[in-house]
Coordinates of C-alpha atoms in Angstrom, one line a residue:
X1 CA 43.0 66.2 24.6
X2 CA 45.9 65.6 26.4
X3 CA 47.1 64.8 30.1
X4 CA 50.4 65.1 31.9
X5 CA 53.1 62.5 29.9
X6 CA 50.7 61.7 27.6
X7 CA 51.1 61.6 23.5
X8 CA 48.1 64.7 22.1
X9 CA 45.1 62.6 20.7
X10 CA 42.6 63.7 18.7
X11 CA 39.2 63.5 19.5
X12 CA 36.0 63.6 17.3
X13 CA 35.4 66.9 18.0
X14 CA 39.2 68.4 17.0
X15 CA 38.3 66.1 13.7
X16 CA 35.2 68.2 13.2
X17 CA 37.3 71.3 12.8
X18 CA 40.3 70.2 11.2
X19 CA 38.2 68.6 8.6
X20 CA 35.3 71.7 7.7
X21 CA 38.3 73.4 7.5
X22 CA 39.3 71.0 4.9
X23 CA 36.0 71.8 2.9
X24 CA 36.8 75.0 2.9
X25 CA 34.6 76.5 6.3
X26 CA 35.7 79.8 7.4
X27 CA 32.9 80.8 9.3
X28 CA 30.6 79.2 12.0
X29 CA 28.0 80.5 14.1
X30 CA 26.9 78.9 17.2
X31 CA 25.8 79.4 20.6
X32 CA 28.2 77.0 23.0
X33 CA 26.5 74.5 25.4
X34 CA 27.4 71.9 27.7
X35 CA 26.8 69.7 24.9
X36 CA 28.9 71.1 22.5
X37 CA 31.6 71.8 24.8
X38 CA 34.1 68.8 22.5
X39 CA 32.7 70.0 19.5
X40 CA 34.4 73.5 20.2
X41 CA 37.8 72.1 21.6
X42 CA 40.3 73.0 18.9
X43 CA 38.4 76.1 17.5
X44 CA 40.0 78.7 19.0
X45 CA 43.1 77.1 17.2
X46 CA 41.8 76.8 13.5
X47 CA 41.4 79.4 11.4
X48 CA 37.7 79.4 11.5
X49 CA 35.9 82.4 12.7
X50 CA 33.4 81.6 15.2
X51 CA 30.5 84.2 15.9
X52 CA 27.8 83.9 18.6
X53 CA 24.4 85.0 17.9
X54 CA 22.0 85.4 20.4
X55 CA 19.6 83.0 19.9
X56 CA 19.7 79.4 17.9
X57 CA 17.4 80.9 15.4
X58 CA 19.7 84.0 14.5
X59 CA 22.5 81.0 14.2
X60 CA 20.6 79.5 11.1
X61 CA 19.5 82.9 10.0
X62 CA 23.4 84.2 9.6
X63 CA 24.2 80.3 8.3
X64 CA 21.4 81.3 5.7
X65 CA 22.7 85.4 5.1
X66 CA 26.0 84.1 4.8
X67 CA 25.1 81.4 2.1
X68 CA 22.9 83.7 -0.1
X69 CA 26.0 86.3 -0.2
X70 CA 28.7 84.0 -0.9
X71 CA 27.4 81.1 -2.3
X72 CA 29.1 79.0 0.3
X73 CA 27.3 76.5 2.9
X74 CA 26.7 78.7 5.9
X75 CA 27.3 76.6 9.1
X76 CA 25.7 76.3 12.2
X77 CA 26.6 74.8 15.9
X78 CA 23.3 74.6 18.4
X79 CA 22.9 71.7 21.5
X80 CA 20.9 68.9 21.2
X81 CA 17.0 69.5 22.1
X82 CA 16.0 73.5 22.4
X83 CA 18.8 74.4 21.0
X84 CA 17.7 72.6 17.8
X85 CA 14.6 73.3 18.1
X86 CA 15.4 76.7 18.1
X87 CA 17.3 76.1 14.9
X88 CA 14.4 74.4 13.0
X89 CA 12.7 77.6 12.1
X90 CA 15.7 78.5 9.5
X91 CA 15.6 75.3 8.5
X92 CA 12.7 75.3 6.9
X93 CA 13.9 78.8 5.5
X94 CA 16.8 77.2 3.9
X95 CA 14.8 74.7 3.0
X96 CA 11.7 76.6 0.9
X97 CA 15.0 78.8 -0.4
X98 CA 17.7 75.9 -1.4
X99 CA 20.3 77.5 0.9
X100 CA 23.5 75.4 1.9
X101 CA 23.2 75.0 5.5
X102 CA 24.8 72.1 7.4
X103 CA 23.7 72.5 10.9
X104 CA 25.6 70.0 13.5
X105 CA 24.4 69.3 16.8
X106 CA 25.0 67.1 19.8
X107 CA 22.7 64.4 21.0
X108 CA 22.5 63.1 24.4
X109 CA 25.1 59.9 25.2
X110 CA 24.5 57.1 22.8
X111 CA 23.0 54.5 25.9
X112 CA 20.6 57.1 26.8
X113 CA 18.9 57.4 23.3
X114 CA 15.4 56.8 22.8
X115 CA 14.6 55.8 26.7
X116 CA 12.6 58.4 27.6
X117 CA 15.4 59.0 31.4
X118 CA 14.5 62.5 31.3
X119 CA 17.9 63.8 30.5
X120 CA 19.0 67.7 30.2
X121 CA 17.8 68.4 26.9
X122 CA 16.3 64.9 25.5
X123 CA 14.1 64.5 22.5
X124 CA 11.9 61.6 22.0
X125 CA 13.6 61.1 18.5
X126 CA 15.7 64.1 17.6
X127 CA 17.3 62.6 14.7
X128 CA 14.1 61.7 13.1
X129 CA 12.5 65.0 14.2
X130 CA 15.2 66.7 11.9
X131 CA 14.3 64.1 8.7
X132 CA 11.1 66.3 8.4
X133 CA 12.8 69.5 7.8
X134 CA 16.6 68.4 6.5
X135 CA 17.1 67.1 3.2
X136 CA 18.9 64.4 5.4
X137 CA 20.0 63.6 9.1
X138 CA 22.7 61.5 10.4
X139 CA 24.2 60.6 13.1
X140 CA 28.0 59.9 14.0
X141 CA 28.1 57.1 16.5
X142 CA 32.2 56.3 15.7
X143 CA 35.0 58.4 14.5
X144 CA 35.4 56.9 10.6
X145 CA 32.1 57.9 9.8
X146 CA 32.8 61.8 10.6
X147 CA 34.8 62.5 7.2
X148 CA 31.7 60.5 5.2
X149 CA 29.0 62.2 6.6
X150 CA 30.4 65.8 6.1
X151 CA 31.6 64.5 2.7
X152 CA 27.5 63.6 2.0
X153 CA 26.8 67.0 2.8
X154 CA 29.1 69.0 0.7
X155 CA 29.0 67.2 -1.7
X156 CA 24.9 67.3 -2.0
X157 CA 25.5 71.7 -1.9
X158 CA 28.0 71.1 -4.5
X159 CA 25.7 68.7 -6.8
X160 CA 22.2 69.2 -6.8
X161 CA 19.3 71.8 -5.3
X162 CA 20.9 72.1 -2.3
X163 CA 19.0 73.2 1.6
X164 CA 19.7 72.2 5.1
X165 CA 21.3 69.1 6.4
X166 CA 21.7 68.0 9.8
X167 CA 24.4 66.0 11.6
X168 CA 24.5 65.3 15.3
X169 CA 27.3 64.0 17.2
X170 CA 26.3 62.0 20.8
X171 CA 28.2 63.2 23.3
X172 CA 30.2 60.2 24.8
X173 CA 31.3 60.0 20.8
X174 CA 32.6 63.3 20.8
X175 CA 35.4 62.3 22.7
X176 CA 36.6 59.4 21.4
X177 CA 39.9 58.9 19.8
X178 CA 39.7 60.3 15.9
X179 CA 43.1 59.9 14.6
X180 CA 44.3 59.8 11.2
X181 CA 40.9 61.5 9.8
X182 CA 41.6 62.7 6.2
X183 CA 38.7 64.6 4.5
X184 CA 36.7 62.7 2.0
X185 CA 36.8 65.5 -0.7
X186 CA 35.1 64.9 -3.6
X187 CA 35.0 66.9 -7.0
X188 CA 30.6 66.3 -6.9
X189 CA 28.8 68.5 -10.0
X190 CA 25.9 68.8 -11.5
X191 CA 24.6 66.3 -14.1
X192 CA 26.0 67.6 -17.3
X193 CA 22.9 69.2 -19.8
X194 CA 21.8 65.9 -21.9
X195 CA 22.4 66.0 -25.0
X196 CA 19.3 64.7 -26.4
X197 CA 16.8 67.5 -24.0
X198 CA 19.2 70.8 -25.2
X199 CA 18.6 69.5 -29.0
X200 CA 15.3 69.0 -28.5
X201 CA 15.1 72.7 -26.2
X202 CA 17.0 73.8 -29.0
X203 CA 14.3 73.3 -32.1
X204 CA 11.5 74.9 -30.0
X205 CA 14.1 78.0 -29.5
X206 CA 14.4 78.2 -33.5
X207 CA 10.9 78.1 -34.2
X208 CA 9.5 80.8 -31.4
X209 CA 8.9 84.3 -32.5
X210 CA 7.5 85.4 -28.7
X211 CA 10.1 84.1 -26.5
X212 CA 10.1 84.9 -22.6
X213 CA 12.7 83.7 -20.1
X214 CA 12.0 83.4 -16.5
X215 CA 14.3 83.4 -14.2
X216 CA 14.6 82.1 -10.2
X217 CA 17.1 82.2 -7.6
X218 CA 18.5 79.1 -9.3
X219 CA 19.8 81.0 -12.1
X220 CA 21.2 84.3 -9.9
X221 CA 25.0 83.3 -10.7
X222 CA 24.4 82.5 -14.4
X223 CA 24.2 86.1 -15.2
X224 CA 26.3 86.0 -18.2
X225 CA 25.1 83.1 -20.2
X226 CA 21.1 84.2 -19.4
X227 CA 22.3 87.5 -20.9
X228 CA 23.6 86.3 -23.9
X229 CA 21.0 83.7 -24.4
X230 CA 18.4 86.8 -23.6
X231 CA 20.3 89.2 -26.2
X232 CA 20.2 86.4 -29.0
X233 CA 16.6 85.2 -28.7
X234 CA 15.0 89.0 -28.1
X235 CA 13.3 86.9 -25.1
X236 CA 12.1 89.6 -22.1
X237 CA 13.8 88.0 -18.7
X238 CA 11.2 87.5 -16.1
X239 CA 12.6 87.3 -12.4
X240 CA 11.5 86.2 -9.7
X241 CA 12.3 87.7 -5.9
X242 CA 15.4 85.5 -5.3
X243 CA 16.5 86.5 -9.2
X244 CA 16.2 90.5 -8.7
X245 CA 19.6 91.7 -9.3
X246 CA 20.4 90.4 -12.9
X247 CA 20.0 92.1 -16.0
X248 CA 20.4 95.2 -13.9
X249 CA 18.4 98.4 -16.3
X250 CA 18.9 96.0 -18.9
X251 CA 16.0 96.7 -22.0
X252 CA 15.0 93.2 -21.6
X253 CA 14.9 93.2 -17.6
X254 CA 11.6 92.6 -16.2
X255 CA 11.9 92.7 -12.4
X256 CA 8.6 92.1 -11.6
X257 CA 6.3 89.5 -10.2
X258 CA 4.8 87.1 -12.3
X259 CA 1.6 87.4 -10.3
X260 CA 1.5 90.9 -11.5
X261 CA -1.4 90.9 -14.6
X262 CA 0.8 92.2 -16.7
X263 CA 3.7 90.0 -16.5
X264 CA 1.1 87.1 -16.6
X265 CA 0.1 88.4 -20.2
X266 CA 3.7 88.6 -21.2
X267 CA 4.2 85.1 -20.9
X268 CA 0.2 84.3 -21.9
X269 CA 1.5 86.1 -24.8
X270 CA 4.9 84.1 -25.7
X271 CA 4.8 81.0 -28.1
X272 CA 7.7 79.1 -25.8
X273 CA 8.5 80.4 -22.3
X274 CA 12.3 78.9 -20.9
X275 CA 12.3 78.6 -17.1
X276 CA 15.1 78.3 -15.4
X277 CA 16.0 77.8 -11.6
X278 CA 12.3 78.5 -10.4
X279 CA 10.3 76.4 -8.9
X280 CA 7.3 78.0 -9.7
X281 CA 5.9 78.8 -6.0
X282 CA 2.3 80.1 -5.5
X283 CA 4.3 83.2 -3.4
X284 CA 6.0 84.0 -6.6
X285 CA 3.6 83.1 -8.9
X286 CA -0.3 83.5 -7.6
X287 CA 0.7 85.7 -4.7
X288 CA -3.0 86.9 -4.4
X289 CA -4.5 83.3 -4.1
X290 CA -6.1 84.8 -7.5
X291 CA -5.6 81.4 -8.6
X292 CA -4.8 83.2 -12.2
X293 CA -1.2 81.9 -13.3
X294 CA -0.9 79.5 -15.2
X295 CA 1.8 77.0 -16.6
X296 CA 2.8 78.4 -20.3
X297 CA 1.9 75.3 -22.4
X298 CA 5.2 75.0 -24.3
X299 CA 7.9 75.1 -21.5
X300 CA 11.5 74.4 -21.4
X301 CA 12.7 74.0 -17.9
X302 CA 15.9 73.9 -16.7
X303 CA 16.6 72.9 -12.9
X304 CA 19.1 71.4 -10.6
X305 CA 16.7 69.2 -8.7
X306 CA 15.3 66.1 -10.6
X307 CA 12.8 65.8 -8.5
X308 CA 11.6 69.6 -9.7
X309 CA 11.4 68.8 -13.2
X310 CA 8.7 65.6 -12.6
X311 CA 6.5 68.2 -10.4
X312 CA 4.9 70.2 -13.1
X313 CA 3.8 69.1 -16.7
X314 CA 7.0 70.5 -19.3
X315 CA 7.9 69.9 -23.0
X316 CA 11.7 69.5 -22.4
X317 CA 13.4 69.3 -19.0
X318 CA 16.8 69.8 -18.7
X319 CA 18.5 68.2 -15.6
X320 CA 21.4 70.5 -15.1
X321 CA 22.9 74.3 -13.3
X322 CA 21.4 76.8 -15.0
X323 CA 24.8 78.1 -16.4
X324 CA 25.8 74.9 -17.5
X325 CA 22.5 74.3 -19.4
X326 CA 22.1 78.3 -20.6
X327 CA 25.8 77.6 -22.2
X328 CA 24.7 74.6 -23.9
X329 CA 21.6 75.9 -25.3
X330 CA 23.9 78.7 -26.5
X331 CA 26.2 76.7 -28.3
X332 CA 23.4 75.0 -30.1
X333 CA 21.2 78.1 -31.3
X334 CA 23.9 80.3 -32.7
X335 CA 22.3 80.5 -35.9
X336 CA 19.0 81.5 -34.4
X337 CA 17.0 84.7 -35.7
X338 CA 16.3 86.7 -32.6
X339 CA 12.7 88.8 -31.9
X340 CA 12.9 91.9 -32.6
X341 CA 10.2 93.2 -30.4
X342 CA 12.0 91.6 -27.0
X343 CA 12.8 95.2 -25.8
X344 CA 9.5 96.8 -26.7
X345 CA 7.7 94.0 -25.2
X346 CA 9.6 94.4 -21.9
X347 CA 9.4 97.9 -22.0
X348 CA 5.5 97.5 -22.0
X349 CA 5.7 95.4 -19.1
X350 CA 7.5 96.7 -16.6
X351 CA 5.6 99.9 -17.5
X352 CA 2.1 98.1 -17.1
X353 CA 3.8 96.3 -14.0
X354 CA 4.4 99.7 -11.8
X355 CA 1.3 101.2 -12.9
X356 CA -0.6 97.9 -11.4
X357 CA 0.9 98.8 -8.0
X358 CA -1.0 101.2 -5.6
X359 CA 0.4 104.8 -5.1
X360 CA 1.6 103.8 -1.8
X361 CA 3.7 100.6 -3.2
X362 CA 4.6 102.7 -5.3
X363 CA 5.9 105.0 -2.8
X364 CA 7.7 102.3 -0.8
X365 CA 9.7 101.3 -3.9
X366 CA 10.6 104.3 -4.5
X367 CA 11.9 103.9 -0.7
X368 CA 14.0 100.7 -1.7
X369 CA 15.5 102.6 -4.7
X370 CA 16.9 104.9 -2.5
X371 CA 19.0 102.6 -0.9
X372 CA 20.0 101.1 -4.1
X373 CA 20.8 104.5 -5.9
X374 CA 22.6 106.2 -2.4
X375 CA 24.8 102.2 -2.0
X376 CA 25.6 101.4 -5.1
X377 CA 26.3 97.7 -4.7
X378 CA 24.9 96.7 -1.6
X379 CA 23.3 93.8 -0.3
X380 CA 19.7 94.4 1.0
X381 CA 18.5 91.6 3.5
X382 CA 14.7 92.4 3.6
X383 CA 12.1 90.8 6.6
X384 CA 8.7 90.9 6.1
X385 CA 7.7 94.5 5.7
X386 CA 5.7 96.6 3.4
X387 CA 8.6 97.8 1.4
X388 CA 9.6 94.5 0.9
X389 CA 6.4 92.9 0.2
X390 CA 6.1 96.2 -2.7
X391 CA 9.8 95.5 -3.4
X392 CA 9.0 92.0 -4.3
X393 CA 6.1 92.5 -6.7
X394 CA 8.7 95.4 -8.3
X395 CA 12.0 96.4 -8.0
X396 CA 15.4 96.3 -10.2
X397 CA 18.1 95.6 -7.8
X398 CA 22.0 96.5 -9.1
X399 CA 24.0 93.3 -7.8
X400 CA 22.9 89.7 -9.0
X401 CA 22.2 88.1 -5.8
X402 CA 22.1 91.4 -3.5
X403 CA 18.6 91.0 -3.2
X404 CA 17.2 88.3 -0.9
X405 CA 14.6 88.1 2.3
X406 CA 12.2 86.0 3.8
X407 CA 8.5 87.2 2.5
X408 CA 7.9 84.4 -0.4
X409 CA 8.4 80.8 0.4
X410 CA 8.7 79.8 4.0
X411 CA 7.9 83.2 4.7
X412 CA 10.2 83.6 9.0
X413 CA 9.6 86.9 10.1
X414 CA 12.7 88.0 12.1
X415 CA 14.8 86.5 9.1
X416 CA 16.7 90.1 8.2
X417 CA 18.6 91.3 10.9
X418 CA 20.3 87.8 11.7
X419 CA 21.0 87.1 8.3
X420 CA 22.0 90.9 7.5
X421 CA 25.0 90.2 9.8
X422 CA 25.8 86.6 7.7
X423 CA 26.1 88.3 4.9
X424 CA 28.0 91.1 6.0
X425 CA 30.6 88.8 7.2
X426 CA 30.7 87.1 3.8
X427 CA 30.7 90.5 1.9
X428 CA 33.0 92.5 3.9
X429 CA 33.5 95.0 1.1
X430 CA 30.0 95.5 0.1
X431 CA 27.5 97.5 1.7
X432 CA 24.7 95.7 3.9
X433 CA 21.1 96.4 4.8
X434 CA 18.7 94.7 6.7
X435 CA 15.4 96.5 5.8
X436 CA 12.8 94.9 8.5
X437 CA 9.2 96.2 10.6
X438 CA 9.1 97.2 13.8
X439 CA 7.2 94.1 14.3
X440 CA 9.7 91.5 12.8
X441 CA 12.5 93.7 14.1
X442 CA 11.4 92.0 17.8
X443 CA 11.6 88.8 17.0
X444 CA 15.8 89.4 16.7
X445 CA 16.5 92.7 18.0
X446 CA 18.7 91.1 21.1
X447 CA 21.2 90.6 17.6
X448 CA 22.1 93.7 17.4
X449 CA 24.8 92.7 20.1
X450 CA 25.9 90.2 17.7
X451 CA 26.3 92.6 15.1
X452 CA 28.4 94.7 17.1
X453 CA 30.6 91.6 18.5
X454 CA 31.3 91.0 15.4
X455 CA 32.3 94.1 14.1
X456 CA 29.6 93.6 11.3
X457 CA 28.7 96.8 9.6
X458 CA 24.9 96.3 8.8
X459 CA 22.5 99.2 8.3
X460 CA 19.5 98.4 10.0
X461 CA 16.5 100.2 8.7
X462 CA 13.4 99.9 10.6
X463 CA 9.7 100.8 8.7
X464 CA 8.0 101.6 12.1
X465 CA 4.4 101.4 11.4
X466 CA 3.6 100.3 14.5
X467 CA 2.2 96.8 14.4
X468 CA 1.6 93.9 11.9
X469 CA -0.1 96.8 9.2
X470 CA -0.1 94.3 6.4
X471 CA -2.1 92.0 8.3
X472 CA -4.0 94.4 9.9
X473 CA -5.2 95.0 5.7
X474 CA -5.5 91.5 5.5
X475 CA -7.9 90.9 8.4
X476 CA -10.5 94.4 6.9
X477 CA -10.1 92.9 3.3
X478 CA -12.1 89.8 4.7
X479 CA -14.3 91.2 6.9
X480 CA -12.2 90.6 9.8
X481 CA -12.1 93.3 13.1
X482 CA -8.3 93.9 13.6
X483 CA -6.8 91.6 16.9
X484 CA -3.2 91.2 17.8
X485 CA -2.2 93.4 15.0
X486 CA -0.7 96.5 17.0
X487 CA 2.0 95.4 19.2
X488 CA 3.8 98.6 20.6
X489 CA 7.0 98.9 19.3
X490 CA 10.0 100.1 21.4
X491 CA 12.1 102.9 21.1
X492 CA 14.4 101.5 18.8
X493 CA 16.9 103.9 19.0
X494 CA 17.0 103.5 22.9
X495 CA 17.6 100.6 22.9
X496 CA 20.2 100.7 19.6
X497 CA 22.2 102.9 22.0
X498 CA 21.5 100.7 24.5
X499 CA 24.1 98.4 22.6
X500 CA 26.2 100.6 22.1
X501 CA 25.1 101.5 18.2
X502 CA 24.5 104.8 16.9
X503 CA 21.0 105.7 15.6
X504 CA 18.9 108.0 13.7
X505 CA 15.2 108.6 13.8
X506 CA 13.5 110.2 10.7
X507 CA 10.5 111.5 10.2
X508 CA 10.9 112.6 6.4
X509 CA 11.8 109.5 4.0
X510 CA 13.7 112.1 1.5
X511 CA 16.2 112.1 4.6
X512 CA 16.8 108.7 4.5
X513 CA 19.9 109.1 1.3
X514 CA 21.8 111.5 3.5
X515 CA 21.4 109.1 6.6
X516 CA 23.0 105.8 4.6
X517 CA 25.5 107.9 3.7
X518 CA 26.3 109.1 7.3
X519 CA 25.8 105.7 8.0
X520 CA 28.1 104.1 5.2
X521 CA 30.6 106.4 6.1
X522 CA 31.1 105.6 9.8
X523 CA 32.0 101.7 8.7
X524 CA 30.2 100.7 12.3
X525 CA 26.6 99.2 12.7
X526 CA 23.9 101.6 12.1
X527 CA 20.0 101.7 13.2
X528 CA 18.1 103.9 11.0
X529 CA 14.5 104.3 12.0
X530 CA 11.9 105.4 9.6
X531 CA 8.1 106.7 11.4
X532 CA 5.5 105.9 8.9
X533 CA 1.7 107.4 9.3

């Protein structure tokens, strides 16, 4: 800020770029407000890239895209009140997921908190509104507390099972003198594996003959050591939806869900089961409310989160990153005697897995395989749609990590596009699709403008079925007469071009290799629309 004969001071908000710049932010996405107006002055100067969504929601969305693909806290910018609230529903995304997101928001002036005035944009308590969703909130009422809190924050990502944290800044602090701000950069890790736990994980690993790994979105950068660990035990690796991508046509990969029957017998069937990064949700894990999993009774667990490993009855935790810990359990069992029948078991199961799927599931993988076989590589960003939902329960992604979408956990439809379009801007190189229903589609289409500000090549592919069709099933399954289950979709491709993107409507899914690679080709934003009977 500065005025005619006047030295430049600093203000709050030029701190708040100069120092996420400092921790290594390259990337924000935001939608500017009057009460973020100081939070932006000294942007266009930094070497961060800001991109505008176009809505709050899409914001955390492409925060959470840009995390999965890069492994870096995806950050966000929204106003105090609707803007916020529009944020909250990727929140609790992030949150189900343990994505790095630190939002930042303003807050109305400091003597208006809490007084009910009636102020542009005021929340009874908006600080302690966020505590429900964050893992924590805080707020910056001087300039020496900036560097602290965003030192909190990174160094929470950096140290345990991270999610969403929240800082606002009121707006009369925005402006106030910050200088001299240094970052508080810290070197926080993981808890190194205890000693005493990988001994003890380490005698039950000697003695098992039917050994079965499973493997969540925790362990999805640990491919190496849950490799070698996998190859020296003979141990089948189980993975969860967030974990689809490792092992990739491996003979001891078993991409499938462990609510699946015959994944469940595979680990019914093991004498020690090793667990690591999962949390063990019911939408990985009983996603037919069958009620039917259930916990393998000699367990080694390995997790980030302490709080995890006290949630659910183990015989050795391990308090640790899943590389760290798969390393030291390595170290430890070098002498072990691997199974033999590891690739005959997982062989049987992923066999007995696809057969359990209906011949239309089966179809729709099929569908997803096409995508992976035609983009080698490529990072799909699913929504909630039947392919995905089929995709979930079976499917052997390429890239560890390149397989990600909101239908387990928290479950946001309209997730894909919006974070399609983070990850694509934290993958430049690699190819992105967003494969989403006509019916979560509208919930984020007006990003397709976002997309194309950006210059972010996503193929978006569209299974129009016209309507909510897995709910629809849902609702005869029980009984229920079908209501508010066919919402008429647009024309997509309209209203693609409408933006300015070129599209493709197809009415034969064997078209759909030759239309990525048209797609892939033009290194522009692409809407692909596939009519389903």
């Amino acid at each position: 800020m500065t005025s005619a004969g006047a030295a430049t001071v600093t203000t709050v908000g030029e701190a708040l770029i100069s120092l996420l710049e400092a921790h290594g932010v390259d990337t924000v996405f935001g939608i500017p407000g009057v009460h973020t107006v100081e939070l932006y002055r000294g942007l266009a100067r930094s070497k961060i890239r800001h991109v505008t969504p176009r809505h709050e929601q899409g914001a955390g969305f492409m925060a959470d895209g840009y995390a999965r693909a890069s492994g870096r806290p995806g950050v966000a910018f929204v106003i105090t009140g609707p803007g916020l609230t529009n944020a909250i529903t990727a929140m609790g995304q992030a949150r189900a997921d343990s994505v790095p997101m630190l939002v930042i928001s303003g807050v109305n002036a400091t003597p208006t908190l809490g007084k009910g005035l009636g102020y542009l944009h005021e929340l009874p308590d908006q600080r302690g509104m966020m505590e429900k969703v964050a893992l924590f909130s805080t707020r910056v009422t001087e300039a020496g507390e900036l560097p602290g809190a965003l030192a909190r924050a990174f160094a929470l990502f950096s140290s345990s099972r991270p999610g969403p944290v929240h800082i606002e800044i009121p707006t009369d602090v925005m402006v106030k003198p910050a200088q001299g701000l240094a970052a508080m950069l810290g070197n926080a890790a993981p808890p190194e594996p205890d000693a005493t736990a990988i001994a003890s994980a380490a005698r039950l690993v000697a003695a098992a003959r039917r050994p079965v790994i499973l493997a969540g979105g925790g362990a999805k950068r640990a491919e190496d050591p849950l490799r070698r660990l996998a190859e020296r035990l003979g141990a089948p690796v189980i993975q969860t939806a967030n974990a689809r991508g490792l092992l990739h046509g491996h003979a001891l990969c078993v991409p499938a869900s462990p609510s699946l029957k015959a994944v469940r017998a595979l680990m019914a069937e093991a004498d020690l089961v090793i667990a690591a990064g999962t949390e063990f949700g019911p939408t990985d894990y009983d996603g037919y409310g069958d009620g039917g999993f259930v916990l393998p009774a000699n367990l080694i667990r390995i997790d980030i989160g302490a709080d995890q490993l006290v949630r659910r009855r183990v015989t050795v935790a391990i308090h640790a990153d899943c590389g760290e810990a798969l390393e030291a359990l390595l170290l430890q069992t070098s002498a072990v005697a691997g199974s033999e029948s590891g690739a005959a078991r997982a062989a049987a199961t992923r066999e007995a897995a696809f057969a359990e799927l209906a011949p239309v599931m089966q179809a729709q993988v099929r569908a997803v395989e096409m995508i992976r076989d035609e983009l080698p590589g490529s990072i799909i960003v699913g929504d909630s749609t039947q392919p995905i939902y089929a995709a979930n329960l079976y499917y052997d992604h390429d890239r560890p990590g390149g397989w990600f979408n909101a239908a387990t956990g928290f479950g946001a439809l309209g997730y894909g596009p919006p974070a399609a379009i983070g990850a694509a801007i934290a993958t430049p190189d690699a190819p992105v699709v967003c494969l989403t229903g006509d019916g979560g589609f509208q919930f984020t289409l007006p990003e397709l403008g976002a997309t194309l500000d950006a210059g972010a090549p996503v193929i978006f592919v569209v299974w129009n079925n016209r309507g909510y069709r897995e709910i629809e099933t849902s609702m005869l399954d029980v009984g229920v007469e079908p209501v508010g289950v066919s919402p008429a979709p647009p024309d997509f491709c309209k209203l693609a071009e409408a933006y300015g993107i070129g599209a493709q409507r197809l009415a034969d899914i064997g078209d759909l290799p030759r239309a990525l690679r048209d797609a892939r080709a033009t290194g522009l934003p692409r809407v692909i629309e596939i009519t389903v009977d």
